[in-house]
Short mmCIF file of C-alpha atoms and ligand atoms in Angstrom, two decimals:
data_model
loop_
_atom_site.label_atom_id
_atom_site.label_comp_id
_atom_site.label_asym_id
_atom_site.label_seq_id
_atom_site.Cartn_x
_atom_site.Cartn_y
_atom_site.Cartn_z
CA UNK A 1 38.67 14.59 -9.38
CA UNK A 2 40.47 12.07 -11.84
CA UNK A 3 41.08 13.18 -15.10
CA UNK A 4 38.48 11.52 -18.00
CA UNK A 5 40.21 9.58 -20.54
CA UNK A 6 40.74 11.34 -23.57
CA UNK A 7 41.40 10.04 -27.10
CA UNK A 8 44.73 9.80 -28.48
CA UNK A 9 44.35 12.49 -31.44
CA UNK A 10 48.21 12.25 -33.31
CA UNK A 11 46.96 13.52 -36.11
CA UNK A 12 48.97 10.85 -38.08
CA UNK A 13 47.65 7.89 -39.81
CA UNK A 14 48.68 4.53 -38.37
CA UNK A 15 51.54 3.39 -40.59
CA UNK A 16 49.57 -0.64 -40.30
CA UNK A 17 46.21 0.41 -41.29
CA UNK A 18 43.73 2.95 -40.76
CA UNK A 19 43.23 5.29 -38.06
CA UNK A 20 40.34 6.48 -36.78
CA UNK A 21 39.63 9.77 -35.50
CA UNK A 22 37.91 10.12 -32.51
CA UNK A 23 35.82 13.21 -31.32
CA UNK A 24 37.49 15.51 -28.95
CA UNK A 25 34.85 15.90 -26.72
CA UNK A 26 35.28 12.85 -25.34
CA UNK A 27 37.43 14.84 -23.14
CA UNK A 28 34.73 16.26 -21.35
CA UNK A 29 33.89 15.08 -17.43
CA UNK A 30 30.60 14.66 -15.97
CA UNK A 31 29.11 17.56 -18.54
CA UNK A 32 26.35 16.50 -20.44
CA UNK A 33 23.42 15.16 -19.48
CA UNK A 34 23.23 11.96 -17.34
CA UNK A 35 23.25 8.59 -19.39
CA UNK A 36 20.77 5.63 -17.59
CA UNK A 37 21.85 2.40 -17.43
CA UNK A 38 18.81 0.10 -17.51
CA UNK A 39 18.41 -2.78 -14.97
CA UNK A 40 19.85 -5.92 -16.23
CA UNK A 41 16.95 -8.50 -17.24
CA UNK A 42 18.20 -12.35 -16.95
CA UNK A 43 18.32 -13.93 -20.48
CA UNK A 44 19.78 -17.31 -19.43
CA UNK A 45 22.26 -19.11 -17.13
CA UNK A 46 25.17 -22.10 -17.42
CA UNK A 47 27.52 -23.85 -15.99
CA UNK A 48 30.85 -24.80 -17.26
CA UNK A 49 31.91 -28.29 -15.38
CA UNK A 50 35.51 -29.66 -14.27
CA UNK A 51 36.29 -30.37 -17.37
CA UNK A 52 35.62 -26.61 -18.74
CA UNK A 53 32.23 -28.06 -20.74
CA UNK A 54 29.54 -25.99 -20.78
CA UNK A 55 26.12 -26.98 -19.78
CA UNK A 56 22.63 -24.78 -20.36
CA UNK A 57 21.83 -25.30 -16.32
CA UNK A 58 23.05 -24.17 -13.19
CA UNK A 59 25.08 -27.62 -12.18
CA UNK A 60 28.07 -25.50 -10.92
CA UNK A 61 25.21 -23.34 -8.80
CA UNK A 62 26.53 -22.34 -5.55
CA UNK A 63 24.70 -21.48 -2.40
CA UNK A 64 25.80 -18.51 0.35
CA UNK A 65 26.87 -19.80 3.56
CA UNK A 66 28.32 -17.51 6.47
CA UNK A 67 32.23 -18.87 6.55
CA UNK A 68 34.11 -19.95 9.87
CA UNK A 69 35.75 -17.01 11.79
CA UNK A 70 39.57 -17.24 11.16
CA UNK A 71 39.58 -19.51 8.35
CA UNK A 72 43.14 -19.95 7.11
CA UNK A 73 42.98 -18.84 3.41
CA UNK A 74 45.57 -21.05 2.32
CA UNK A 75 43.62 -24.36 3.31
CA UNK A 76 43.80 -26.95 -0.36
CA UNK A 77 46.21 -25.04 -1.66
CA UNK A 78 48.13 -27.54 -3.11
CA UNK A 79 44.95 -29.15 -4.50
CA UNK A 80 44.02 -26.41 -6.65
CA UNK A 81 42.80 -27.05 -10.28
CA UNK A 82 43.61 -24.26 -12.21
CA UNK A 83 42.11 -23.65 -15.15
CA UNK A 84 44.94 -22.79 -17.64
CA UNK A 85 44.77 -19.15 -19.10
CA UNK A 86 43.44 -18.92 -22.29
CA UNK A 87 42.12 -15.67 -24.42
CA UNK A 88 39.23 -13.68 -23.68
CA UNK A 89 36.54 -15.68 -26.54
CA UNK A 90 33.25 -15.05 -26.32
CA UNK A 91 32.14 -18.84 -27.45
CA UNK A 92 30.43 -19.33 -24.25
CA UNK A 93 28.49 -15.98 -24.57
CA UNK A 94 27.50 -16.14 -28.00
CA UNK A 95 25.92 -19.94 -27.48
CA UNK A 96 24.04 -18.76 -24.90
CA UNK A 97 22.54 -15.64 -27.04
CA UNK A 98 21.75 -18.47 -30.48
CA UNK A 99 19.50 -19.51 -27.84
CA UNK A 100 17.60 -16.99 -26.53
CA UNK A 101 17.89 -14.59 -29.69
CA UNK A 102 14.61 -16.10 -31.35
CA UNK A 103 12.85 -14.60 -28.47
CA UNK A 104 13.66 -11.07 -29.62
CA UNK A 105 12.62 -8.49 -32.75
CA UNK A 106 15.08 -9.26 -35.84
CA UNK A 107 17.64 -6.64 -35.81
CA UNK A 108 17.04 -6.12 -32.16
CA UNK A 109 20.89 -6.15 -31.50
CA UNK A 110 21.39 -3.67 -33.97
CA UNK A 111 23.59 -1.11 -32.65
CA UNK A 112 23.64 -3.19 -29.50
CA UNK A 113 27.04 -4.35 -28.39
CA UNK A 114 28.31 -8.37 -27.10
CA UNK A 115 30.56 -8.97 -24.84
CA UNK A 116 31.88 -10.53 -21.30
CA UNK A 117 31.10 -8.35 -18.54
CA UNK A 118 34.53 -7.80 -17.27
CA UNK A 119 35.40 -6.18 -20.68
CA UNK A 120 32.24 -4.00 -20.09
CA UNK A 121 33.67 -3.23 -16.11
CA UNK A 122 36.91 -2.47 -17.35
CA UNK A 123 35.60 0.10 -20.39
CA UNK A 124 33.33 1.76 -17.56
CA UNK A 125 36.21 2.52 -14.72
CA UNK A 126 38.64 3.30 -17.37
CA UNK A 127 38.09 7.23 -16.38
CA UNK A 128 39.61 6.21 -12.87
CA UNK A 129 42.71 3.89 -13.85
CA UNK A 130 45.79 4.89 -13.56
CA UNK A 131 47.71 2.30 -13.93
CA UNK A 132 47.11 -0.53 -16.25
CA UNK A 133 46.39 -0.21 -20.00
CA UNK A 134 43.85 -2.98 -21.63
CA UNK A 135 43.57 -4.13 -25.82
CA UNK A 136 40.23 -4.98 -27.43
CA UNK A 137 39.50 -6.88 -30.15
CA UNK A 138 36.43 -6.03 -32.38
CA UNK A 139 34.01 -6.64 -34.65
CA UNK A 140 30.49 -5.72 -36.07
CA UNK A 141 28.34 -8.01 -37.84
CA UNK A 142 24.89 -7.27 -39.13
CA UNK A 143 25.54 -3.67 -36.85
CA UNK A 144 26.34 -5.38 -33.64
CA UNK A 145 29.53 -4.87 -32.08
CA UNK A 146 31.37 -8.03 -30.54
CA UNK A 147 34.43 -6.88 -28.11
CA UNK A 148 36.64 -9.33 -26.39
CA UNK A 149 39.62 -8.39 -24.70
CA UNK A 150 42.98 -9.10 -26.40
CA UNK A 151 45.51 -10.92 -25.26
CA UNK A 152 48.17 -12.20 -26.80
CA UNK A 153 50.67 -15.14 -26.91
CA UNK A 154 53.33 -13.71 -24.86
CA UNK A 155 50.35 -11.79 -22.68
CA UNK A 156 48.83 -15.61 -22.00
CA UNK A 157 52.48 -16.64 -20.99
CA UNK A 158 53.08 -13.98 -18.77
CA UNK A 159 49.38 -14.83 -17.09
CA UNK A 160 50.27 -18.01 -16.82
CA UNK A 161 53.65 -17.48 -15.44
CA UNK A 162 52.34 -15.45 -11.70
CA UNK A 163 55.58 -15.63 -9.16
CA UNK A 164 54.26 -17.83 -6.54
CA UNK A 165 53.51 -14.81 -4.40
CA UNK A 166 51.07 -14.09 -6.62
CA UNK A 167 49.64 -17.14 -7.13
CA UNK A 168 49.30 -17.25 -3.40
CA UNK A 169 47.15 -14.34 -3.04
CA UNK A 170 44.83 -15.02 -5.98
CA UNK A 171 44.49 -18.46 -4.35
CA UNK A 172 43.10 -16.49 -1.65
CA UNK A 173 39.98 -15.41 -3.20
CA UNK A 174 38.96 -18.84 -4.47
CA UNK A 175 39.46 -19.97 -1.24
CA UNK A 176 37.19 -17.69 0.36
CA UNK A 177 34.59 -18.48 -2.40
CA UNK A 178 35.04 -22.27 -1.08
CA UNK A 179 34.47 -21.33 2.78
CA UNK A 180 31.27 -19.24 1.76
CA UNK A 181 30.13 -21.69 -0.53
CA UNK A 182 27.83 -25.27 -0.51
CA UNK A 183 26.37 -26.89 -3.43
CA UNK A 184 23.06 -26.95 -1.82
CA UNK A 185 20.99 -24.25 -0.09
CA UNK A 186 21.23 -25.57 3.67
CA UNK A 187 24.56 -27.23 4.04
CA UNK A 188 26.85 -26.39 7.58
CA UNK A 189 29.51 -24.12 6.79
CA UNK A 190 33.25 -24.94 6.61
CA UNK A 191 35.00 -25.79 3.31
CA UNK A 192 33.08 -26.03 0.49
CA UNK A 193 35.45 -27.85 -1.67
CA UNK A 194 38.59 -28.15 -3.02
CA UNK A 195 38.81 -25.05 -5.41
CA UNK A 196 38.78 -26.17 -9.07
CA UNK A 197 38.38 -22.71 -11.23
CA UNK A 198 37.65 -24.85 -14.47
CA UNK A 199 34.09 -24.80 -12.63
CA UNK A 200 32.21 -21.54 -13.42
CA UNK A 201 28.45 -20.50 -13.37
CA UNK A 202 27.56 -17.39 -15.50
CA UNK A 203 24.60 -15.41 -15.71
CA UNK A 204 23.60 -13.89 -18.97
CA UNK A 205 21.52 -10.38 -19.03
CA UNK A 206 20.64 -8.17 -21.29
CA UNK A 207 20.10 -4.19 -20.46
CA UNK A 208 21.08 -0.52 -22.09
CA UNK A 209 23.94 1.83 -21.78
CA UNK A 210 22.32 5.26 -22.99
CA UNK A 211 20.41 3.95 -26.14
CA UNK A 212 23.04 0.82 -26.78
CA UNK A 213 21.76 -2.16 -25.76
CA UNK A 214 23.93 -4.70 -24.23
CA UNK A 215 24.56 -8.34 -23.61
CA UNK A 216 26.13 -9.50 -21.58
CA UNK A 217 27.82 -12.39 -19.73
CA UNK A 218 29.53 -12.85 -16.54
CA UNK A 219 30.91 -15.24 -13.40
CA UNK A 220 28.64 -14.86 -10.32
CA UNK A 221 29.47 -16.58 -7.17
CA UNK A 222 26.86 -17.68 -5.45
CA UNK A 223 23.01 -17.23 -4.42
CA UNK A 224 21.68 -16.43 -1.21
CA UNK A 225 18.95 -18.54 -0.41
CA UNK A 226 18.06 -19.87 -4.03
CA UNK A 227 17.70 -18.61 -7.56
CA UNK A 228 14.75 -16.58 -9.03
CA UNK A 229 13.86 -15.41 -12.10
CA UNK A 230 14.83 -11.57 -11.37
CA UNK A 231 18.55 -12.25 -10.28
CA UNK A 232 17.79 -10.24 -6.76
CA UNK A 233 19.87 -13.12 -4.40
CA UNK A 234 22.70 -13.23 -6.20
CA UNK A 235 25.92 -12.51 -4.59
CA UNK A 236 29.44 -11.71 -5.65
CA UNK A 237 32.77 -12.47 -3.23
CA UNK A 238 35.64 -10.37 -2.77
CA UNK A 239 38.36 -10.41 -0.55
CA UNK A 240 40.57 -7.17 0.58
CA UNK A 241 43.19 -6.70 2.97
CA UNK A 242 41.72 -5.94 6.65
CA UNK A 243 41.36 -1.56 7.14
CA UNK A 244 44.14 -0.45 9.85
CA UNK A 245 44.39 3.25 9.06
CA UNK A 246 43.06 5.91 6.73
CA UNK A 247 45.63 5.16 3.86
CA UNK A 248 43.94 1.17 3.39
CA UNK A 249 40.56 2.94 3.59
CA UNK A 250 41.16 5.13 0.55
CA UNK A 251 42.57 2.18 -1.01
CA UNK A 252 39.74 -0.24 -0.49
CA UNK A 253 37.26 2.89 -1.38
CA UNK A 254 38.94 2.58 -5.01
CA UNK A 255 38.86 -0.72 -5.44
CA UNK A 256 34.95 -0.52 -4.47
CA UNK A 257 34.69 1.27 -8.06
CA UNK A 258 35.61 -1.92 -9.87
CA UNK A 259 33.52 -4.17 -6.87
CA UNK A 260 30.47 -1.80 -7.46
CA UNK A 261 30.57 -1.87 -12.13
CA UNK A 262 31.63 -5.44 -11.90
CA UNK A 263 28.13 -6.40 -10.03
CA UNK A 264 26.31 -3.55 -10.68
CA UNK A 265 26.87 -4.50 -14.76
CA UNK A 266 25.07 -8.07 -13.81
CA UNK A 267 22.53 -6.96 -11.60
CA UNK A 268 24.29 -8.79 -8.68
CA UNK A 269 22.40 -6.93 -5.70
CA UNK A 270 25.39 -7.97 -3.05
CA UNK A 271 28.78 -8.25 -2.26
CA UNK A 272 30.38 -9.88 0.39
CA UNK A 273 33.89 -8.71 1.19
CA UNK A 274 36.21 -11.25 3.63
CA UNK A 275 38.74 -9.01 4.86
CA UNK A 276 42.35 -10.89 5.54
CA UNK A 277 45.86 -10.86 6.78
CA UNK A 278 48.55 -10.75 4.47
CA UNK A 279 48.74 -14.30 5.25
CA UNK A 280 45.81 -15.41 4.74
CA UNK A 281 43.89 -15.78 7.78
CA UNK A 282 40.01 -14.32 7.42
CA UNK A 283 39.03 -11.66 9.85
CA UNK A 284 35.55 -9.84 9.64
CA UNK A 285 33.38 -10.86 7.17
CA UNK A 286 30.86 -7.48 5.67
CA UNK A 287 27.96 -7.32 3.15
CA UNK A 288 27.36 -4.46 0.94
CA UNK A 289 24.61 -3.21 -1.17
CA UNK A 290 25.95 -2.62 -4.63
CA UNK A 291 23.53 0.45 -5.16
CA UNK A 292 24.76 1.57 -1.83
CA UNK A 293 28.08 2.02 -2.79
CA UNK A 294 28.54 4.99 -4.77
CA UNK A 295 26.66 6.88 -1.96
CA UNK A 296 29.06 5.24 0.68
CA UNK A 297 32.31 6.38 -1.16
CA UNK A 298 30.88 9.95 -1.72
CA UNK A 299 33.04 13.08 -0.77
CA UNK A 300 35.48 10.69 0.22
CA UNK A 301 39.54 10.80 -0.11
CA UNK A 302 39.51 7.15 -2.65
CA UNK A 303 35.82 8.79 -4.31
CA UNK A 304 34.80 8.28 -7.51
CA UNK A 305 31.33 9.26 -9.92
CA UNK A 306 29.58 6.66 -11.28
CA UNK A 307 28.25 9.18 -13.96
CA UNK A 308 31.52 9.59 -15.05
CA UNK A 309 32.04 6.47 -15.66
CA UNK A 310 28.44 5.89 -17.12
CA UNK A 311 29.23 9.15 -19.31
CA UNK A 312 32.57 7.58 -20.44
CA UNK A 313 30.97 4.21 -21.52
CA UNK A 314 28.12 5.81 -23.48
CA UNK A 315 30.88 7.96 -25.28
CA UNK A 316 33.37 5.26 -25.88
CA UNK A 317 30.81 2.99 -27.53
CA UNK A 318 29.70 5.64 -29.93
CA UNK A 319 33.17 6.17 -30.60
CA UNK A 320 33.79 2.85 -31.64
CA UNK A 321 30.81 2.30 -33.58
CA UNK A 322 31.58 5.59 -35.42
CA UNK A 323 35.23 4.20 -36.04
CA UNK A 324 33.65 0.57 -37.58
CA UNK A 325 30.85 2.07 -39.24
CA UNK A 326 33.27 3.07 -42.11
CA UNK A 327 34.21 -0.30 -43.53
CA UNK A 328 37.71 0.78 -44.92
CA UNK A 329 38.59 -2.87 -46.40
CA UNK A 330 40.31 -3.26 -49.85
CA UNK A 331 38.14 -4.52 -52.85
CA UNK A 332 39.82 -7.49 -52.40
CA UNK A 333 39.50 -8.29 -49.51
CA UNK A 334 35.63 -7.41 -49.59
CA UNK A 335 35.59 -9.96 -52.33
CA UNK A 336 37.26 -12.26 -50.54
CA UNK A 337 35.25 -11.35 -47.23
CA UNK A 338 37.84 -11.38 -44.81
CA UNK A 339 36.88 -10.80 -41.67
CA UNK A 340 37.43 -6.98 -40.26
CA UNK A 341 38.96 -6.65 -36.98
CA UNK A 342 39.57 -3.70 -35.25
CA UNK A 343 41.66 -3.06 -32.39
CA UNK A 344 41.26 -0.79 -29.42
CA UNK A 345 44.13 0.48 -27.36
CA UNK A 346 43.44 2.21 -23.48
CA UNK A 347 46.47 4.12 -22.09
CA UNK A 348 45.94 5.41 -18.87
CA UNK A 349 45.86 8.80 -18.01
CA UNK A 350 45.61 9.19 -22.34
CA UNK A 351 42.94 7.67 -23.83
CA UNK A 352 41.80 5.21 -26.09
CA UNK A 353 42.56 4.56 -30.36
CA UNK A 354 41.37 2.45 -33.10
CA UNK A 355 42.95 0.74 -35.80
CA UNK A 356 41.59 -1.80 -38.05
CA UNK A 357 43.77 -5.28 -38.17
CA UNK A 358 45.85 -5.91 -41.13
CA UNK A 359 45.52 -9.61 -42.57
CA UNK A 360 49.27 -11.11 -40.40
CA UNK A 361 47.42 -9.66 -36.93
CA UNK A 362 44.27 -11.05 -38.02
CA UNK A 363 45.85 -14.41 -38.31
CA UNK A 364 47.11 -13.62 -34.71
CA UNK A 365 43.72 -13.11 -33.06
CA UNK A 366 42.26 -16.25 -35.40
CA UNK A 367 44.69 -18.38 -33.85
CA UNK A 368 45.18 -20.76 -36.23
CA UNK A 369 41.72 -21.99 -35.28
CA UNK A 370 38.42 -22.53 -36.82
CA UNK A 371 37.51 -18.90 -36.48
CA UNK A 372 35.95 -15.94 -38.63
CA UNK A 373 38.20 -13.32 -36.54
CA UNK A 374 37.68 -14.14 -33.32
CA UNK A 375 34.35 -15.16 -33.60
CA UNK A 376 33.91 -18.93 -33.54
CA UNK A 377 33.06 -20.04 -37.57
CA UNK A 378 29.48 -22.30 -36.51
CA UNK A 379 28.39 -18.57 -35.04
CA UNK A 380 29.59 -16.79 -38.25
CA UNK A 381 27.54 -19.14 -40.03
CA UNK A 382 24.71 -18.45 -38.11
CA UNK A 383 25.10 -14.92 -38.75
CA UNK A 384 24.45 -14.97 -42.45
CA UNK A 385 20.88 -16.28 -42.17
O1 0WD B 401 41.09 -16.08 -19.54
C1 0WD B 401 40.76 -14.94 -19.70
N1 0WD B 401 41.52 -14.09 -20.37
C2 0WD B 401 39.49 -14.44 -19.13
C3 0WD B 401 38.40 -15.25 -19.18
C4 0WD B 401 39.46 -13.11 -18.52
C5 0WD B 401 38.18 -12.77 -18.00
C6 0WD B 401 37.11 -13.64 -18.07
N2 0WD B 401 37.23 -14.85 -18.66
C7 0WD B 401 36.09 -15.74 -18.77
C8 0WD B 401 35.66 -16.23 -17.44
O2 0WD B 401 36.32 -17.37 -17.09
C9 0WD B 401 34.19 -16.46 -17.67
O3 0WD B 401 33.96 -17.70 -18.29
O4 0WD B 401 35.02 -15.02 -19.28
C10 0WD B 401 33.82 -15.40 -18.61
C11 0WD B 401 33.13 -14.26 -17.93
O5 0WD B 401 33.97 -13.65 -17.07
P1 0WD B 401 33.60 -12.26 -16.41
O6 0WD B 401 32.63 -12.51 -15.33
O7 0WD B 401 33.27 -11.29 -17.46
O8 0WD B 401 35.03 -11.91 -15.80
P2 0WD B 401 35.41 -10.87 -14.69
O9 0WD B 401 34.26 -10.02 -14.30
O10 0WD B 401 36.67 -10.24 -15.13
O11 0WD B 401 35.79 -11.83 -13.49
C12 0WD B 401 34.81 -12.55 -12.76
C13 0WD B 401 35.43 -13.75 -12.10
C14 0WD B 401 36.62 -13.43 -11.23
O12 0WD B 401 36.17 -13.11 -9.94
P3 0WD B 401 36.80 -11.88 -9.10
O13 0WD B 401 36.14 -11.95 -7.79
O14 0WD B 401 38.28 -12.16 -9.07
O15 0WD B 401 36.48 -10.64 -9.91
O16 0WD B 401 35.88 -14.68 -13.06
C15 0WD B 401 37.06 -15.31 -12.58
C16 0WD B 401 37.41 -14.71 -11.25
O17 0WD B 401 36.98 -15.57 -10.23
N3 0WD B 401 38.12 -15.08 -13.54
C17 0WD B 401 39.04 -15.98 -13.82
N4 0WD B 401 39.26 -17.20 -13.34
C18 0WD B 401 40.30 -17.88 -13.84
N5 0WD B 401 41.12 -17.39 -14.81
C19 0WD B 401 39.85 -15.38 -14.80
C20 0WD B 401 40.94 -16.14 -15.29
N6 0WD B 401 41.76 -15.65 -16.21
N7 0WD B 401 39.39 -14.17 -15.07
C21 0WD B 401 38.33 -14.00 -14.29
CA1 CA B 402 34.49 -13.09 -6.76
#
């Protein structure tokens, strides 16, 4: 099978600030005894409208509806309202948790970890990429760890600047998401709208890696049938590239891995894959069971473990939280109470290191904005009572 990640150990300090060291057993595979994942419970929902404003209701709710055989996946292209790029904050998220927080025990997120689910989906199949590397940004407060993924200035231009190839084919899936999509439960199918990706509707859960507790926060698609309270109709939307030989089956079998954390992270019980031409023109349309998955993939040539990957994410979060535990500021800068940011590094095929921020890449992830590291300042604020 794939090689585990394993933790960059140089033995060197980091010449910007300090490093540090990681266990070596991260190394290990699938030994060890198998880490649960608890099922996600629903904390909350919102929407975020056209203008990117978000709302605590489910105004940008979307409803499943079978779309029309052939659909060409181009259709409104030139009407698309793309949501500029922007950086991976966690405002949204951590608005959503000031509101539901006085529900729990104090110090119930203690130890727990924050953070958007695709930073959580990317942590989990990191045992299985082999291509591209990813940078967190984070932070612990009162003993909770925020992570949100880094990107930087010329990161967000480089997003922002797809070749229009590119742009094409992630115009694809949005367009899919409009032909399976109505804004109310029985509408005919067809298009469902001119695509506008300002326009988002996020579920927030809570659940447990191993003994971390989690929240977290992600983009679902749409319902089947309508919403209830235990998040068993949602449904996520994919599309792949129709299956001619052996080769695209492997293929599409790995790209189930990040299909299968992505919803399984949520609780999202479905996925609904469009498969398409090249060009853009939808051919068969197939719904899969996200708990099926692993078991479909199974001693196959593109297979992957979950338990790795479940192993991997319970190890990688104690490595972290060992790393921050050890507040290594200056007496200075404790008096001054600088925020402490730490950045993590994934290489592919390597592993993963740690080093805290100095103060000039602080100011880069702060932005020049009202910020307490890259948390917003009203949540820091919030924090301290
Ligand atoms: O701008 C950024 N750097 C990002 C912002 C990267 C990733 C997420 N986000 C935002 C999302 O807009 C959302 O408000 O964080 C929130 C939660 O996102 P998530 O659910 O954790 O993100 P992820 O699981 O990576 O992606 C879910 C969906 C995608 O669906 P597909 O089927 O492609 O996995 O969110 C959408 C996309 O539809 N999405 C984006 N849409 C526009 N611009 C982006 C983006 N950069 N990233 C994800
Ligand atoms: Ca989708």
């Amino acid at each position: 099978g794939s090689p585990a990640p394993q933790v960059e150990d140089t033995g060197k300090p980091s010449p910007k600030s300090e490093l540090a060291y990681p266990p070596k057993s991260l190394s290990s595979g699938r030994s060890g005894p198998l880490v649960t994942f608890q099922q996600p419970s629903p904390l909350t929902t919102f929407s975020y409208d056209s203008k990117r404003e978000l709302r605590f209701d489910d105004s940008a709710l979307r409803y499943y509806v079978d779309p029309p055989h052939g659909a060409d996946l181009r259709y409104g292209y030139e009407r698309w309202v793309k949501r500029p790029e922007e950086k991976g904050r966690l405002d949204g998220l951590l608005k959503a948790w000031l509101r539901v927080r006085d529900g729990f025990p104090e110090g119930f997120m203690n130890g727990g970890v924050i953070a958007w689910r695709g930073v959580m989906t990317r942590i989990l199949t990191a045992p299985y990429e082999e291509r591209e590397g990813w940078h967190l940004n984070v932070m612990c407060v009162n003993g909770t760890l925020y992570l949100e993924e880094h990107v930087s200035d010329a990161k967000l231009l480089e997003k922002e600047d797809l070749t229009p190839h590119h742009r094409l084919q992630s115009y694809y899936g949005y367009s899919f998401e409009s032909f399976c999509t109505a804004g109310t439960p029985h509408a005919k199918p067809g298009w469902g709208g001119d695509v506008d990706t300002n326009v988002q509707w996020c579920s927030v859960v809570r659940t447990k890696l191993g003994n971390t507790r989690l929240v977290i926060g992600g983009e679902v698609d749409c319902v089947r049938g309508k919403l209830t309270k235990t998040n068993d109709t949602l449904v996520e939307l994919k599309t792949s590239l129709t299956i001619r030989n052996q080769l695209d089956e492997s293929r599409f079998e790995k790209k189930l891995l990040k299909f299968y954390f992505q919803s399984f992270l949520l609780g999202v019980p479905e996925i609904v894959v469009g498969f398409r031409s090249p060009a853009g023109k939808l051919g068969t349309i197939q719904s899969f069971q996200t708990m099926q998955i692993p078991r479909m993939v199974r001693g196959k040539p593109g297979s992957w473990d979950p338990s790795i990957c479940l192993g991997w994410g319970e190890r990688f979060l104690a490595f972290v939280k060992e790393a921050v535990q050890g507040d290594v500021r200056s007496a200075a800068a404790k008096e001054e109470e600088a925020p402490v940011v730490w950045r993590v590094d994934f290489k592919p095929r390597v592993g993963v290191s740690i080093i805290q921020l100095g103060p000039e890449a602080v100011e880069e992830v702060q932005a020049g904005s009202d910020r307490y590291g890259f948390l917003p300042r009203w949540y820091w604020e919030e924090q301290l009572h």
